[in-house]
Coordinates of C-alpha atoms in Angstrom, one line a residue:
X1 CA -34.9 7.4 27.5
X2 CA -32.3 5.1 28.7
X3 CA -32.1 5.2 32.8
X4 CA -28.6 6.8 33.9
X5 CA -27.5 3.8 35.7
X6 CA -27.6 1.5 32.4
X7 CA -26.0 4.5 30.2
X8 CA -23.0 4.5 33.0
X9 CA -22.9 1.1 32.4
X10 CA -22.5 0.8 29.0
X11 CA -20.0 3.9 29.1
X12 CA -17.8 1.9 31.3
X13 CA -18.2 -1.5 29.0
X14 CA -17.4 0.6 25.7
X15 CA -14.1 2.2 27.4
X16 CA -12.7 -1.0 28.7
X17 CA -13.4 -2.9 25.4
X18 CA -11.9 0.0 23.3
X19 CA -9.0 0.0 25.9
X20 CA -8.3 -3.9 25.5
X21 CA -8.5 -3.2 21.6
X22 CA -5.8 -0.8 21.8
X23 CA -4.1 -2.6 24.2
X24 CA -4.1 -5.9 21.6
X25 CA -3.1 -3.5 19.2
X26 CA 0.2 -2.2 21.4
X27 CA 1.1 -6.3 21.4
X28 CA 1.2 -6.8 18.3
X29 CA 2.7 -3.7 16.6
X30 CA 4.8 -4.1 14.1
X31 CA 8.3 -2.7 14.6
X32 CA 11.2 -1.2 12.8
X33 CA 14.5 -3.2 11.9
X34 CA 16.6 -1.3 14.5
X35 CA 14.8 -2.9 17.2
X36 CA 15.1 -6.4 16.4
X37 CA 18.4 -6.9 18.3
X38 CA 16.5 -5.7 21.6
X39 CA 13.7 -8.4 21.3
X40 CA 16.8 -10.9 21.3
X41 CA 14.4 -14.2 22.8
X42 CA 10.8 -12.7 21.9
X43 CA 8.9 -13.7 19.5
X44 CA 10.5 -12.6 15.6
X45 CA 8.8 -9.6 13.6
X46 CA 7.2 -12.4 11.3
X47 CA 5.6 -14.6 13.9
X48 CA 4.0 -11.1 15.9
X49 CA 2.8 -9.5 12.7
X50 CA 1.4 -13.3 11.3
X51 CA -0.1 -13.9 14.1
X52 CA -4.2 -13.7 15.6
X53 CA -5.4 -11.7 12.4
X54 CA -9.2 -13.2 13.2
X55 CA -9.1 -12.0 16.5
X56 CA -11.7 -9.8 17.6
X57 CA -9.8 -7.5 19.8
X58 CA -7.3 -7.3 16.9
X59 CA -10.6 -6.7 14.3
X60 CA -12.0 -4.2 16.9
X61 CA -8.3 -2.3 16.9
X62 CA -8.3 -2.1 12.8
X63 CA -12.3 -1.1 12.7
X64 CA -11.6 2.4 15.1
X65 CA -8.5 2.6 13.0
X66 CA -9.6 2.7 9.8
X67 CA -12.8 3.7 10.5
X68 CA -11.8 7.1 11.7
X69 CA -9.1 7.5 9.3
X70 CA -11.4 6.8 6.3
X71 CA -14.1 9.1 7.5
X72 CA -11.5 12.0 7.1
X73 CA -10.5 11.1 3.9
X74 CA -14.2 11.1 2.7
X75 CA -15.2 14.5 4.3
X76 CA -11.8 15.8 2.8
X77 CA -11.4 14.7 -0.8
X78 CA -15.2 14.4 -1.7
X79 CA -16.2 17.8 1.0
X80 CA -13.3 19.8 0.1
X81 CA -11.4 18.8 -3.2
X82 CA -12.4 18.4 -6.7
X83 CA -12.4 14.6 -6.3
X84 CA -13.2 12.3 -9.7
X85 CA -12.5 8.3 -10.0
X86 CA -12.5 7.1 -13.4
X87 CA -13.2 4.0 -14.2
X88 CA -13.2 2.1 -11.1
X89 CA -15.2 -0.6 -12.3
X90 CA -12.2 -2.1 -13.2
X91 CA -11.4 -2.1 -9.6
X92 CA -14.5 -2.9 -8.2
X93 CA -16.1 -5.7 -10.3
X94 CA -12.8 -7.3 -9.7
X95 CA -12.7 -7.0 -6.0
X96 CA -15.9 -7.7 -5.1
X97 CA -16.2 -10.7 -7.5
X98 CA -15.9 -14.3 -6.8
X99 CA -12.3 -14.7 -8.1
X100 CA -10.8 -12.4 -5.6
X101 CA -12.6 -13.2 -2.4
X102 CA -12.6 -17.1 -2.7
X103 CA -9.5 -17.9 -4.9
X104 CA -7.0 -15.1 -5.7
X105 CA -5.6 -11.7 -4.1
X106 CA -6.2 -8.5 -5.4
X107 CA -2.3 -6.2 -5.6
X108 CA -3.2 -2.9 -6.5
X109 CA -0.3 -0.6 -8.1
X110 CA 0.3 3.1 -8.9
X111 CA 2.4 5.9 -8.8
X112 CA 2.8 8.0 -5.4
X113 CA 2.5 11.4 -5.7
X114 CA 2.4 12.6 -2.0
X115 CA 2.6 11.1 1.7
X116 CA -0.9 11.2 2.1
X117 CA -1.9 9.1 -0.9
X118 CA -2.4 6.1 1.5
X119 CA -4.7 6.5 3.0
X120 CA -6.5 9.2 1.7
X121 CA -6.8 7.8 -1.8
X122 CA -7.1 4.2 -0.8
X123 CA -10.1 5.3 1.4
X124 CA -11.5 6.5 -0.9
X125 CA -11.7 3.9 -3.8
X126 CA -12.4 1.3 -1.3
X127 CA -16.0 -0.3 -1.0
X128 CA -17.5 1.5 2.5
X129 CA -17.7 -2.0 4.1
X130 CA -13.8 -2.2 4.1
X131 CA -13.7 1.3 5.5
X132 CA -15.7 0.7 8.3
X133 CA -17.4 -2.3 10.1
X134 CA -15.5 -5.3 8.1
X135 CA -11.8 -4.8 7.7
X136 CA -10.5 -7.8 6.9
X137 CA -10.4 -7.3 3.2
X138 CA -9.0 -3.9 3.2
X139 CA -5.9 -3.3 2.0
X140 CA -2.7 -4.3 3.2
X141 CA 0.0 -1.6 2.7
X142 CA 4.0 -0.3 3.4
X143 CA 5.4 2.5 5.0
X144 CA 9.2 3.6 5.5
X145 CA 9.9 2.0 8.8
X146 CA 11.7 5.5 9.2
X147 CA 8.6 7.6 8.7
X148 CA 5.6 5.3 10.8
X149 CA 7.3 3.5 12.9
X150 CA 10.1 5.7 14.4
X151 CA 8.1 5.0 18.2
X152 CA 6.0 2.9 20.2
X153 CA 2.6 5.6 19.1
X154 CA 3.6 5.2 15.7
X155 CA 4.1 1.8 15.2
X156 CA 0.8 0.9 17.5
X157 CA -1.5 3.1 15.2
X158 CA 0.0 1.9 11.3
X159 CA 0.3 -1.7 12.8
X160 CA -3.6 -1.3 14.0
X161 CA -4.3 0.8 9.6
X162 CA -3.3 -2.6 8.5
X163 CA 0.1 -0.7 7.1
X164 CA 3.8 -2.6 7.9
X165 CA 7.6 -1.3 7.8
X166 CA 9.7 -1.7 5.2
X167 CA 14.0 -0.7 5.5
X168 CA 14.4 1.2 2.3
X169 CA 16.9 3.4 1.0
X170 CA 16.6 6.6 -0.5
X171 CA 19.3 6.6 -3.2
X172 CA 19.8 10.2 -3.8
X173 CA 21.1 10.6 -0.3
X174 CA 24.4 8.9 -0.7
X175 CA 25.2 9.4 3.1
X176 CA 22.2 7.3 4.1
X177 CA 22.2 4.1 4.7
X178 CA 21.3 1.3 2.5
X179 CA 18.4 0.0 3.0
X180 CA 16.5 -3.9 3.3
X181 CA 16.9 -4.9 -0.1
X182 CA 14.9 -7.5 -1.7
X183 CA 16.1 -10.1 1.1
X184 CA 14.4 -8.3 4.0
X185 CA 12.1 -10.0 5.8
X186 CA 9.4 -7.1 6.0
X187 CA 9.4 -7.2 2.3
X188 CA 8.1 -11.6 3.2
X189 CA 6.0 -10.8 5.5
X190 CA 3.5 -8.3 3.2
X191 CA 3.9 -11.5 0.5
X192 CA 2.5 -13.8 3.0
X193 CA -0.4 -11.2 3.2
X194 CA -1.4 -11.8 -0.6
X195 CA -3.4 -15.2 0.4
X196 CA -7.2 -15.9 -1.1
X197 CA -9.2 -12.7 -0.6
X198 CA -6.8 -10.0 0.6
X199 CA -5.9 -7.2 -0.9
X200 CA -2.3 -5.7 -0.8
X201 CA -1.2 -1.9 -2.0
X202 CA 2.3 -1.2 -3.1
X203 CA 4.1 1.8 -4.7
X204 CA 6.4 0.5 -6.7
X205 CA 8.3 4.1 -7.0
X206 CA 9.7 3.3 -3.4
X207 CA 8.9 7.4 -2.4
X208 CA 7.0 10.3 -3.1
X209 CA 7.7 11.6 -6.9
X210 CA 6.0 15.0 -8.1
X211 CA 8.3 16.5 -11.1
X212 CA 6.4 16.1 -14.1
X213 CA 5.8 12.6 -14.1
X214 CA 6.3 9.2 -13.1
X215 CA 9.3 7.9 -11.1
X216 CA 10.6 11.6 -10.9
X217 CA 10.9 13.4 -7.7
X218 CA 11.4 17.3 -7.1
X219 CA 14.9 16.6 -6.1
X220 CA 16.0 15.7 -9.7
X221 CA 16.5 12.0 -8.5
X222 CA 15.0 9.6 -11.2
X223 CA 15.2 6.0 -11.0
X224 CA 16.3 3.9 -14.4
X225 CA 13.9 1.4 -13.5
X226 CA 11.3 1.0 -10.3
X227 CA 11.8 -1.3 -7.3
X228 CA 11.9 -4.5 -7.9
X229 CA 10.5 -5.6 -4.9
X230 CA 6.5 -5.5 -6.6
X231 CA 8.2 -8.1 -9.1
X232 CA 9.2 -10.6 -6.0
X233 CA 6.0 -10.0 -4.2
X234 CA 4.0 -11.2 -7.8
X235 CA 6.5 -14.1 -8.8
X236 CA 6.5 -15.6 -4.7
X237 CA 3.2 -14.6 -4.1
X238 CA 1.4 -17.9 -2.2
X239 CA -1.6 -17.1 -4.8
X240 CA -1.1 -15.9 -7.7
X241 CA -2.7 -12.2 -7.2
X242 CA -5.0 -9.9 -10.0
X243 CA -2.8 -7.1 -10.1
X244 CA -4.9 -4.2 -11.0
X245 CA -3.3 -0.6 -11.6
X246 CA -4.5 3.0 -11.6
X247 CA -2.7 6.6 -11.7
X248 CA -3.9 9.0 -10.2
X249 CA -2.8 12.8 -10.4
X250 CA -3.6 15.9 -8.2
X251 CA -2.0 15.0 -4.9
X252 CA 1.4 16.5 -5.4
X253 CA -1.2 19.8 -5.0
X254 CA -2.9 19.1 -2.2
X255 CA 0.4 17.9 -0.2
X256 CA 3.5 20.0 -2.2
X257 CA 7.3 19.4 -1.2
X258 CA 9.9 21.6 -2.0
X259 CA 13.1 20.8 -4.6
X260 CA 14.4 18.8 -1.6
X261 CA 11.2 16.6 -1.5
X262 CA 10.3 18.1 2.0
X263 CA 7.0 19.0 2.5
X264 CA 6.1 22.5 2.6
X265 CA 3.4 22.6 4.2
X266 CA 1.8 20.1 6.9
X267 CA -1.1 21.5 6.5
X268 CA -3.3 20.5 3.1
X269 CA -4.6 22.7 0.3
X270 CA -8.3 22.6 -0.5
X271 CA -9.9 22.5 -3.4
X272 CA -7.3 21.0 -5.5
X273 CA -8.8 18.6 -8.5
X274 CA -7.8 15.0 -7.9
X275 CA -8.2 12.4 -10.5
X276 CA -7.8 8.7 -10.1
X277 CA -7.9 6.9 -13.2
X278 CA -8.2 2.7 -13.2
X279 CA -6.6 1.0 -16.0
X280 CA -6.6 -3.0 -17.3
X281 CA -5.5 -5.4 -15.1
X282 CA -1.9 -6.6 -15.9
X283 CA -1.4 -10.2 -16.7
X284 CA 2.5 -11.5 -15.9
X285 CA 1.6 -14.9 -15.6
X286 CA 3.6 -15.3 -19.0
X287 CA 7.0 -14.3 -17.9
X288 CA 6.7 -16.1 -14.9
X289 CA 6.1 -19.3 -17.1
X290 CA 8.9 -18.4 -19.0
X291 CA 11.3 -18.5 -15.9
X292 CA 10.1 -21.9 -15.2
X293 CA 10.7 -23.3 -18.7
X294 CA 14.1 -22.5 -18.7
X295 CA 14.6 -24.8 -15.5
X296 CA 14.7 -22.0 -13.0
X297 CA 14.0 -22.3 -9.6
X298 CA 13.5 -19.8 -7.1
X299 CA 15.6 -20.0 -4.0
X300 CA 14.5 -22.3 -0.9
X301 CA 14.7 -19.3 1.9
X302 CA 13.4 -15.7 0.9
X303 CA 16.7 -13.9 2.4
X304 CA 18.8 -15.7 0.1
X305 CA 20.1 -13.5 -2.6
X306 CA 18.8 -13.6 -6.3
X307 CA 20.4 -15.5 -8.8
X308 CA 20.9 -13.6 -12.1
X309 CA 17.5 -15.4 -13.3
X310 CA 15.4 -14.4 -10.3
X311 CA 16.3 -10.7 -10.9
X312 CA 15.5 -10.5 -15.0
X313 CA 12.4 -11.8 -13.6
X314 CA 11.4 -9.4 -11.3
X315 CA 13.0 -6.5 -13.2
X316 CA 10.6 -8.0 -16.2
X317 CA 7.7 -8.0 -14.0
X318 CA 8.5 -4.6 -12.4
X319 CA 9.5 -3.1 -16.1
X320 CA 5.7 -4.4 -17.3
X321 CA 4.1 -2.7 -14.6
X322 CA 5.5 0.6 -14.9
X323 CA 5.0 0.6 -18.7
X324 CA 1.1 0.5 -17.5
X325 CA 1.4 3.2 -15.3
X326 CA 3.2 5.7 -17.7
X327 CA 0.4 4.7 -20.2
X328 CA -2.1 5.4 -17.6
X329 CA -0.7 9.0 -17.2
X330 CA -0.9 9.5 -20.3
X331 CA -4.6 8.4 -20.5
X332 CA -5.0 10.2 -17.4
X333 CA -3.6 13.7 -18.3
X334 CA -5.8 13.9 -21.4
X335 CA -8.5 12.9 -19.6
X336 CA -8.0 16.0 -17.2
X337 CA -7.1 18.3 -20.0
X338 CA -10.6 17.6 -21.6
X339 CA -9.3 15.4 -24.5
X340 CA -10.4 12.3 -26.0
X341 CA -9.2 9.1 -24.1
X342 CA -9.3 6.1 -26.5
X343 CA -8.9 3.0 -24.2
X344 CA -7.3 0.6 -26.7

């Protein structure tokens, strides 16, 4: 039995290291583009965000994080849903192989059927050693700057999930404003994450779409094409990165919105079958070679706007990528309907 004086003691040296992680974690939050003109002399959004990633306060921040986050998304899509990965070898034997943790980063890509897909599913298909003890290779993923980082709390406790802003604009609102673009430098700074071993998450839908299928919301809005900010990450990632894709399907029950793509419910639904389905990795590598033989260049400073070849190539990229993922739901919804899935 451990004497009451020592357990005290090691009370009081628990708190005060979990206080200075969450106080190293307040630092170094990321924060949303409105507030840049108030940090006027400060250190820039890049530098705070780039900045002590090895630390072990910072390490310790991210464990508690994503730690406790995780847990909940175990107990509540393997405890209390219908929960199936397919597959996920394809995932796995990629990221836990030499290529990705010594010489390449791993982006992962898929549709985004509900608010809560990161991080519930991303927990979830994650090895338990990045969900726990060892964070430094879990993901690194993007969150409307107008949803999780719209305060200090906020901001603090994404920044800490290994999650950063991005200024996007919802389209289908034509009385909100525009958002980052491709020139933003929010949109740089998860590019600088794709370095040797790390693993990035996008959705290249840009927001939540439920209506029977891919790229279509509730709200009727449907996009001609999807964001071409996946295709600039790829073609000016630092490393080339193993793009791996998956669709998954089952969300849009467990978290419904209404025909104005508001949620209607903050509470979840149980028992709702969820399927995550891995494809193929996606190989690009071709069209970006094709850029370069025609004597393109890309431009020196990543705020500088596009030339007309810079965007056929990440419309290219971005085109290739969602051509997988409507394949993939079509794999993946006659998987769940009990039919024969040829993989070729």
């Amino acid at each position: 039995m451990i004497p009451t004086g020592q357990y005290r003691v090691s009370q009081l040296l628990v708190g005060t290291v979990t206080a200075l992680a969450c106080a190293d974690a307040y630092s170094r939050r990321p924060w949303s583009s409105v507030e840049d003109s108030k940090r006027a002399g400060s250190k820039t959004y890049e530098e705070t965000v780039s900045e002590r990633d090895t630390f072990i306060l910072t390490r310790l921040a991210r464990s508690i994080t994503i730690g406790s986050v995780s847990f909940a998304s175990f107990v509540f899509l393997k405890g209390l849903s219908d929960f199936e990965i397919v597959h996920q070898e394809k995932f796995l034997d990629i990221f836990e192989g030499e290529e990705a943790k010594k010489s390449r980063p791993v982006l992962t890509v898929s549709n985004h059927q509900s608010i809560m897909d990161d991080p519930v599913l991303v927990a979830n298909i994650s090895p338990l050693k990045e969900t726990s003890y060892d964070t430094s290779r879990m993901r690194w993923g993007l969150c409307g700057e107008d949803i999780c980082f719209k305060n200090t709390i906020l901001s603090t406790f994404f920044g800490a999930g290994k999650v950063l802003p991005i200024n996007r604009s919802i389209h289908r609102d034509p009385g909100r404003k525009k958002g980052g673009g491709l020139e933003q430098i929010r949109l740089k700074v998860l590019c600088d994450k794709m370095t040797s071993g790390n693993w990035v998450h996008i959705f290249p839908e840009g927001f939540c779409c439920q209506y029977n299928g891919v790229n279509k919301t509730n709200a009727g809005f449907t996009r001609p094409y999807m964001r071409w900010g996946v295709g600039k990450l790829i073609a000016r990632s630092p490393f080339p990165p193993i793009i791996i894709p998956f669709y998954h399907d089952g969300m849009k029950e467990v978290f419904p919105q209404d025909d104005k793509d508001a949620l209607v419910s903050p509470f979840p639904r149980f028992g709702k079958r969820v399927l995550v389905y891995f494809g193929d990795r996606i190989e690009v590598q071709d069209l970006i070679d094709h850029f370069h033989s025609e004597g393109n260049t890309f431009s020196k400073n990543w705020e500088d706007p596009p030339t007309k070849a810079e965007q056929e190539l990440y419309a290219a990229i971005t085109g290739r990528i969602a051509e997988t993922l409507f394949e993939l739901e079509r794999k993946s919804l006659a998987y769940k309907r009990g039919d024969q899935v040829s993989e070729n």
